[in-house]
Tab-separated table of C-alpha atoms in Angstrom:
chain	number	residue	atom	x	y	z
A	1	MET	CA	42.278	72.105	82.806
A	2	SER	CA	41.037	69.753	80.016
A	3	ALA	CA	42.728	67.224	78.016
A	4	ALA	CA	43.484	67.474	74.613
A	5	SER	CA	46.027	66.547	71.506
A	6	THR	CA	48.835	68.807	71.449
A	7	ASP	CA	52.086	69.451	69.650
A	8	SER	CA	53.561	67.052	72.261
A	9	ASN	CA	52.246	64.040	70.910
A	10	VAL	CA	55.135	63.907	68.420
A	11	ALA	CA	57.893	64.501	70.961
A	12	LEU	CA	56.372	61.667	73.397
A	13	SER	CA	55.622	59.475	70.788
A	14	MET	CA	59.511	59.505	70.067
A	15	GLY	CA	60.388	58.923	74.107
A	16	ILE	CA	61.333	62.824	74.331
A	17	PRO	CA	59.317	64.084	77.697
A	18	ALA	CA	57.517	67.144	76.444
A	19	ALA	CA	54.499	69.228	78.123
A	20	THR	CA	52.345	71.469	76.281
A	21	LEU	CA	51.291	74.730	78.957
A	22	SER	CA	48.464	77.216	78.141
A	23	GLY	CA	49.149	80.221	76.584
A	24	GLY	CA	45.956	82.063	78.314
A	25	GLY	CA	43.313	83.491	77.236
A	26	ARG	CA	39.834	81.595	76.200
A	27	GLY	CA	39.097	79.432	72.808
A	28	ASP	CA	36.921	76.868	71.315
A	29	LYS	CA	36.430	75.289	67.924
A	30	PHE	CA	40.371	74.893	67.343
A	31	HIS	CA	41.170	74.005	63.902
A	32	SER	CA	37.874	74.526	62.198
A	33	LEU	CA	36.351	77.393	60.336
A	34	GLU	CA	34.693	78.202	64.005
A	35	GLU	CA	37.623	78.652	65.972
A	36	TRP	CA	37.793	81.860	68.189
A	37	TYR	CA	39.834	83.185	70.960
A	38	GLU	CA	39.310	86.077	73.544
A	39	PRO	CA	42.476	87.218	75.175
A	40	VAL	CA	40.756	87.004	78.806
A	41	ASN	CA	43.285	87.260	81.338
A	42	SER	CA	45.876	86.070	78.765
A	43	TRP	CA	48.766	87.123	81.060
A	44	LEU	CA	48.062	84.093	82.873
A	45	GLY	CA	49.491	82.014	80.355
A	46	PRO	CA	52.663	83.285	80.288
A	47	GLN	CA	53.171	83.696	83.847
A	48	ALA	CA	52.063	79.942	84.662
A	49	VAL	CA	54.683	78.957	81.756
A	50	LEU	CA	57.600	81.404	83.358
A	51	LEU	CA	56.650	79.872	87.064
A	52	THR	CA	56.572	76.614	85.736
A	53	VAL	CA	59.878	76.602	84.089
A	54	LEU	CA	61.418	78.114	86.870
A	55	THR	CA	60.183	75.556	89.251
A	56	LEU	CA	61.767	72.825	87.313
A	57	VAL	CA	65.052	74.306	86.682
A	58	GLY	CA	65.473	76.293	90.182
A	59	VAL	CA	66.455	79.637	91.029
A	60	GLU	CA	69.889	80.117	92.558
A	61	GLY	CA	70.030	81.027	96.135
A	62	VAL	CA	66.016	80.512	96.076
A	63	SER	CA	64.750	77.112	95.252
A	64	GLU	CA	66.335	74.023	94.102
A	65	PRO	CA	65.758	72.531	90.370
A	66	LEU	CA	63.041	69.714	90.084
A	67	LEU	CA	64.707	68.438	87.081
A	68	GLN	CA	68.343	66.706	87.109
A	69	HIS	CA	70.782	68.397	84.617
A	70	ALA	CA	71.425	66.179	81.495
A	71	GLY	CA	74.726	64.171	82.305
A	72	SER	CA	74.394	65.116	86.047
A	73	ASN	CA	74.958	62.305	88.501
A	74	GLN	CA	73.026	63.545	91.013
């Protein structure tokens, strides 16, 4: 893991909670003419995103959500 500037910056600057999660694979020199990408274990990115979403919203009969539903008084 590493820190970097992301598309979440705009939402965060407006006070909207946001997260940018990896799409998997390896790459470097983003947004330059030398940018490169290798889809090494690229399936791990979408899998991690799905598991993160399911953890946050919960799975009925399996786990409680970590996030409250908007408008909820719980």
